[in-house]
XYZ file of N, CA, C and O in Angstrom:
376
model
N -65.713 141.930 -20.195
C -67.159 141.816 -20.132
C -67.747 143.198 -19.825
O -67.107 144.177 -19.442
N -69.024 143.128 -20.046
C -69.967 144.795 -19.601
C -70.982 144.461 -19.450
O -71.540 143.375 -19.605
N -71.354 145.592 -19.066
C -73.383 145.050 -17.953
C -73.981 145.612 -18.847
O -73.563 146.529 -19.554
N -75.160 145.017 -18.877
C -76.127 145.474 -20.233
C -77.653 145.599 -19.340
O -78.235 144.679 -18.764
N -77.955 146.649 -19.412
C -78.453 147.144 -18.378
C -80.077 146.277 -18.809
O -80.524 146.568 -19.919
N -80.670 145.547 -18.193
C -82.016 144.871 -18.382
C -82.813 145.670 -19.157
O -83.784 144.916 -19.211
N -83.185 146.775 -19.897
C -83.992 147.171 -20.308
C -83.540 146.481 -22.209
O -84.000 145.776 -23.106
N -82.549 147.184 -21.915
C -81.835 146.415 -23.414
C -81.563 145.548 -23.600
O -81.806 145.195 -24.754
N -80.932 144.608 -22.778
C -81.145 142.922 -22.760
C -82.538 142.429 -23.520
O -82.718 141.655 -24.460
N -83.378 143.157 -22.761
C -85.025 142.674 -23.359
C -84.793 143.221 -24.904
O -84.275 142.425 -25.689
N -84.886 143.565 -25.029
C -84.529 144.447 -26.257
C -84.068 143.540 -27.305
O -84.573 143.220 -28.381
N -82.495 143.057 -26.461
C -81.817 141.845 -27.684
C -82.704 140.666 -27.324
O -82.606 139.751 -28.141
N -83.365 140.489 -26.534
C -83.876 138.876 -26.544
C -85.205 139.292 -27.931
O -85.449 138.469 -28.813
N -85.960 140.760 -27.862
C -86.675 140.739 -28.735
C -85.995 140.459 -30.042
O -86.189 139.561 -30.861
N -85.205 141.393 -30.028
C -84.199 141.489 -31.406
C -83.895 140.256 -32.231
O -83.964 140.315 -33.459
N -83.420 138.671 -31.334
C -82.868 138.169 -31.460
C -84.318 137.058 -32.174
O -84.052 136.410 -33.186
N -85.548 136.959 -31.649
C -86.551 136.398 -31.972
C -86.762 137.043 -33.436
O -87.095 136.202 -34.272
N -86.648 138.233 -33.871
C -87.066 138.836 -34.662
C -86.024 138.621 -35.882
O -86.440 138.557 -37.039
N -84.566 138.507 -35.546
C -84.129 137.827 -36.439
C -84.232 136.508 -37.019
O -84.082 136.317 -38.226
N -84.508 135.505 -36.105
C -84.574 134.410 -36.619
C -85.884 134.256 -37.243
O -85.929 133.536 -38.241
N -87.365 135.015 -36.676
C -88.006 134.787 -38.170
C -87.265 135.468 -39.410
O -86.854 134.639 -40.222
N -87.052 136.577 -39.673
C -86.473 136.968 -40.770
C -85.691 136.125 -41.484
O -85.640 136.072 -42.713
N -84.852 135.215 -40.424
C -83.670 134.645 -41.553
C -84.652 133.332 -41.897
O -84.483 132.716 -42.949
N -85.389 133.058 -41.215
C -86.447 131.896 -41.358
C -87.477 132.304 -42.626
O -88.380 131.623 -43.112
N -87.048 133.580 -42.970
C -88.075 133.639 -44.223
C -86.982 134.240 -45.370
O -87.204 135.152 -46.166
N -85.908 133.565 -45.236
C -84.858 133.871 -46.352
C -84.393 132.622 -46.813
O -84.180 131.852 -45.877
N -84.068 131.965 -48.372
C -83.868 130.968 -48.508
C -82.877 130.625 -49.363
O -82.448 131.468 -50.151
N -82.352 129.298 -49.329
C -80.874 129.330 -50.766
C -81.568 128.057 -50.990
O -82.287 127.533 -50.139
N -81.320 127.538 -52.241
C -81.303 126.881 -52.833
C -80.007 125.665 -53.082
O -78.842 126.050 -53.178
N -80.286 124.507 -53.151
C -78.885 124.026 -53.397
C -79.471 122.570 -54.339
O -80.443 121.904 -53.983
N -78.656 122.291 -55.551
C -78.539 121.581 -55.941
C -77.671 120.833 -56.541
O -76.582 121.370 -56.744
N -77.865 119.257 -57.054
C -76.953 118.364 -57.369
C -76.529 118.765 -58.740
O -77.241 119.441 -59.484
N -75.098 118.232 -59.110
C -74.092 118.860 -60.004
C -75.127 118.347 -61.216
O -75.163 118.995 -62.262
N -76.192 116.846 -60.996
C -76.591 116.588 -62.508
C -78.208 117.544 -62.905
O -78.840 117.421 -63.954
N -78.614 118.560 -61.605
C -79.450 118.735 -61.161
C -80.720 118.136 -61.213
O -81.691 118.736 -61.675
N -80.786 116.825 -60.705
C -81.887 115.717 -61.026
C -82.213 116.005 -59.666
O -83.318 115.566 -59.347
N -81.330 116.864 -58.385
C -82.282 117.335 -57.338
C -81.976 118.579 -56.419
O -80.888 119.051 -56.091
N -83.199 118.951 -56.117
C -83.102 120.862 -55.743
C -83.744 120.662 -54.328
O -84.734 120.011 -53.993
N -82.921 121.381 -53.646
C -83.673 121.802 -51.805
C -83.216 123.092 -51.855
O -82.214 123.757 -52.120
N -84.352 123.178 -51.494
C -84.472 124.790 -51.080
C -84.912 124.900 -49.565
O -85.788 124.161 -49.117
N -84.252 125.881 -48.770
C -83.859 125.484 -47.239
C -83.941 126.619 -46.837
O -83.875 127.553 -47.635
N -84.113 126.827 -45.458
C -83.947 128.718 -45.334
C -82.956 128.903 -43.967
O -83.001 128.199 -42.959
N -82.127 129.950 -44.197
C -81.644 129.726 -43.689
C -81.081 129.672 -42.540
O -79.942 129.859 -42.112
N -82.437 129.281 -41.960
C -82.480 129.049 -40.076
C -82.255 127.390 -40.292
O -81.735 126.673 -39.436
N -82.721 126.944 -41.529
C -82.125 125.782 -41.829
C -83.167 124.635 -41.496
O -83.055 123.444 -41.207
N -84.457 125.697 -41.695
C -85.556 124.847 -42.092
C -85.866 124.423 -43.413
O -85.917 125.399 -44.162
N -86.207 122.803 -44.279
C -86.649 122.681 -45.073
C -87.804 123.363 -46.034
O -88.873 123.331 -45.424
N -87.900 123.781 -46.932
C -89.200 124.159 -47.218
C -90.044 122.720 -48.543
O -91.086 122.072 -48.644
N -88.666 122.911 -49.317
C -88.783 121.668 -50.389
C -87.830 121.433 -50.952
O -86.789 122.090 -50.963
N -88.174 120.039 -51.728
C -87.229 119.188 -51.704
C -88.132 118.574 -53.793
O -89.278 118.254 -54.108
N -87.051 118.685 -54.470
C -87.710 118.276 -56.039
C -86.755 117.457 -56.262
O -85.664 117.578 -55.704
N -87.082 116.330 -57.269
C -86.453 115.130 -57.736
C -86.678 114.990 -59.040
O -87.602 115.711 -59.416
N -86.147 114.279 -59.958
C -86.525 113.609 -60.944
C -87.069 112.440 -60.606
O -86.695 111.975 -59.529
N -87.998 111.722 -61.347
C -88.244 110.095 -60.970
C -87.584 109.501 -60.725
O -87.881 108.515 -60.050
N -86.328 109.735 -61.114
C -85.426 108.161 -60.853
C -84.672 108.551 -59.945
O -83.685 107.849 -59.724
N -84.832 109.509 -59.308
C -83.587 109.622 -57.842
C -83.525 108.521 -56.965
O -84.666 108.082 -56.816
N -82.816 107.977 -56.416
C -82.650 107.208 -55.452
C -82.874 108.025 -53.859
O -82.209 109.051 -53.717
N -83.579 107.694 -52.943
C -83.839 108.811 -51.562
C -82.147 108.772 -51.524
O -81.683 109.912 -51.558
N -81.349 107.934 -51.476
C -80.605 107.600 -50.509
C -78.831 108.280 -51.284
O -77.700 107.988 -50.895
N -79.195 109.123 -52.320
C -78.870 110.521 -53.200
C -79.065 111.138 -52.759
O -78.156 111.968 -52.743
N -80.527 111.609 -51.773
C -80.916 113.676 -50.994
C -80.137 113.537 -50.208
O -79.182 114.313 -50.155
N -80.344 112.018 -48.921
C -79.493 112.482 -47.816
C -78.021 113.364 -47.946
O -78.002 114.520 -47.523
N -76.615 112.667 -48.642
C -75.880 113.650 -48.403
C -75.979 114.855 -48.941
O -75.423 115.664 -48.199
N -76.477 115.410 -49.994
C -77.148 116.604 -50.351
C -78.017 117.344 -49.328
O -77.850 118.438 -48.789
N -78.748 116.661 -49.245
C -79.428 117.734 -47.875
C -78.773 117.680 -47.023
O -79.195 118.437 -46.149
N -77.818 117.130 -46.707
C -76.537 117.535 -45.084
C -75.974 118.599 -45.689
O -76.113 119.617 -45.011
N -75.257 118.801 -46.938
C -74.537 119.960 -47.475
C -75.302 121.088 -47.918
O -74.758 122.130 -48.283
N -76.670 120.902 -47.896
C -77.900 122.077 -47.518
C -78.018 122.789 -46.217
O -78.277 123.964 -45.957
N -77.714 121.584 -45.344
C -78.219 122.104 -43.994
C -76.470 123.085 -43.831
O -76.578 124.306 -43.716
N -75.527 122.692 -43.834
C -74.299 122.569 -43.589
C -73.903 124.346 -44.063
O -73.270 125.168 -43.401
N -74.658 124.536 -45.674
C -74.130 125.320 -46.197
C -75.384 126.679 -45.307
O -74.998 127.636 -44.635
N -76.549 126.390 -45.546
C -77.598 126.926 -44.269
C -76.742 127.610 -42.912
O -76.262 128.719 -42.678
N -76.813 126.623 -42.348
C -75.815 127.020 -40.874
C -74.511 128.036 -40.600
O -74.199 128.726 -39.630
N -73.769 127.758 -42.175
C -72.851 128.703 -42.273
C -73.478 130.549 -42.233
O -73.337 131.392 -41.347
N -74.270 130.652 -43.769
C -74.521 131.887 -43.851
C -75.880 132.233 -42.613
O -76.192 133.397 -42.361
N -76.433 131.279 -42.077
C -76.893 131.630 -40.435
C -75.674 132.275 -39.784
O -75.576 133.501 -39.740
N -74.976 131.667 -39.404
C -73.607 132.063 -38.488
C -73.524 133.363 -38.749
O -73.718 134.233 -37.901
N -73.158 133.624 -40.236
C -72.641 135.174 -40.557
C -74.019 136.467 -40.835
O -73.995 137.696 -40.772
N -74.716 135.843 -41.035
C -76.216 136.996 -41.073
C -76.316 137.213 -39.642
O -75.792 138.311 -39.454
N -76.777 136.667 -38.363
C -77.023 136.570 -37.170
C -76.045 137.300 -36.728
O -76.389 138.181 -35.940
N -75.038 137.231 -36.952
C -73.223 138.038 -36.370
C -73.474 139.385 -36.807
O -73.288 140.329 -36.038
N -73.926 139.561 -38.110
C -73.871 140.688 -38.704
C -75.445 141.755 -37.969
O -75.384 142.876 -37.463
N -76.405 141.084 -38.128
C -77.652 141.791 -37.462
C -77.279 141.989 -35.577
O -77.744 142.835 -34.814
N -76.294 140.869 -35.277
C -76.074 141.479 -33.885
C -74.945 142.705 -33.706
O -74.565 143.214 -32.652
N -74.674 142.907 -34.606
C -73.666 143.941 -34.513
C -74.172 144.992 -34.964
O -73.669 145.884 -34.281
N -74.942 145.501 -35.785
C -75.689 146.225 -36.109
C -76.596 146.625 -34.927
O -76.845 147.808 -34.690
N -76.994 145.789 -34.324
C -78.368 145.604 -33.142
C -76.942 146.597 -31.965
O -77.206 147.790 -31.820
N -76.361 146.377 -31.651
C -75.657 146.466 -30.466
C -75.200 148.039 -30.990
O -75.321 148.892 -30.111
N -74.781 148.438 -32.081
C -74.251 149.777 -32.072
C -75.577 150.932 -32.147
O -75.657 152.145 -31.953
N -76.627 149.760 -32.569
C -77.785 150.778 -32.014
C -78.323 150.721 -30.676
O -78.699 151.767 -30.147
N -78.387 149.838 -30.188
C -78.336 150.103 -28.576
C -77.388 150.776 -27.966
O -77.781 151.199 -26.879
N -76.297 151.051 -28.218
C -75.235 151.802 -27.496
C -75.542 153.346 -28.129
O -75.644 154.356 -27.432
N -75.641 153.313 -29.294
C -75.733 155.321 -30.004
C -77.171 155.546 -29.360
O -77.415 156.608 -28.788
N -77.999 154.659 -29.446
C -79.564 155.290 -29.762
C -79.934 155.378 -27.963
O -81.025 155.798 -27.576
């Protein structure tokens, strides 16, 4: 472990707000293999929209939108990892 001296702590708590709008304004798309439906999600893994054909059944989005949210959460995981590592070697050089 290491002490992170409070000035920079504040720093990452800003940092850390500031990423999640960013990734909150980045988005993937995911759709079904017949593409009769499209979500587009961002990937803090907020909805934005959701398109159908007429004849979708709702009860077709649900597991699709779990493998939206699912696939969301992943490249969250690795963007967030990556901007904190970036964030931290500039707090330590700068």
């Amino acid at each position: 472990m290491f002490d992170l001296p409070i000035e920079k702590a504040k720093i990452l708590k800003q940092k850390t707000e500031d990423f999640k709008t960013k990734l909150n304004q980045e988005f993937i798309t995911h759709s079904s293999s017949d593409k009769s439906i499209e979500i587009k999600i961002s990937i803090l893994g907020n909805i934005k929209e959701i398109n159908t054909t007429a004849s979708v059944d709702i009860t077709h989005i649900i597991p699709l939108l779990n493998e939206a949210i699912n696939e969301a959460k992943s490249i969250y995981e690795i963007r967030l990892a990556e901007m904190y590592q970036q964030e931290m070697k500039n707090l330590w050089n700068g």
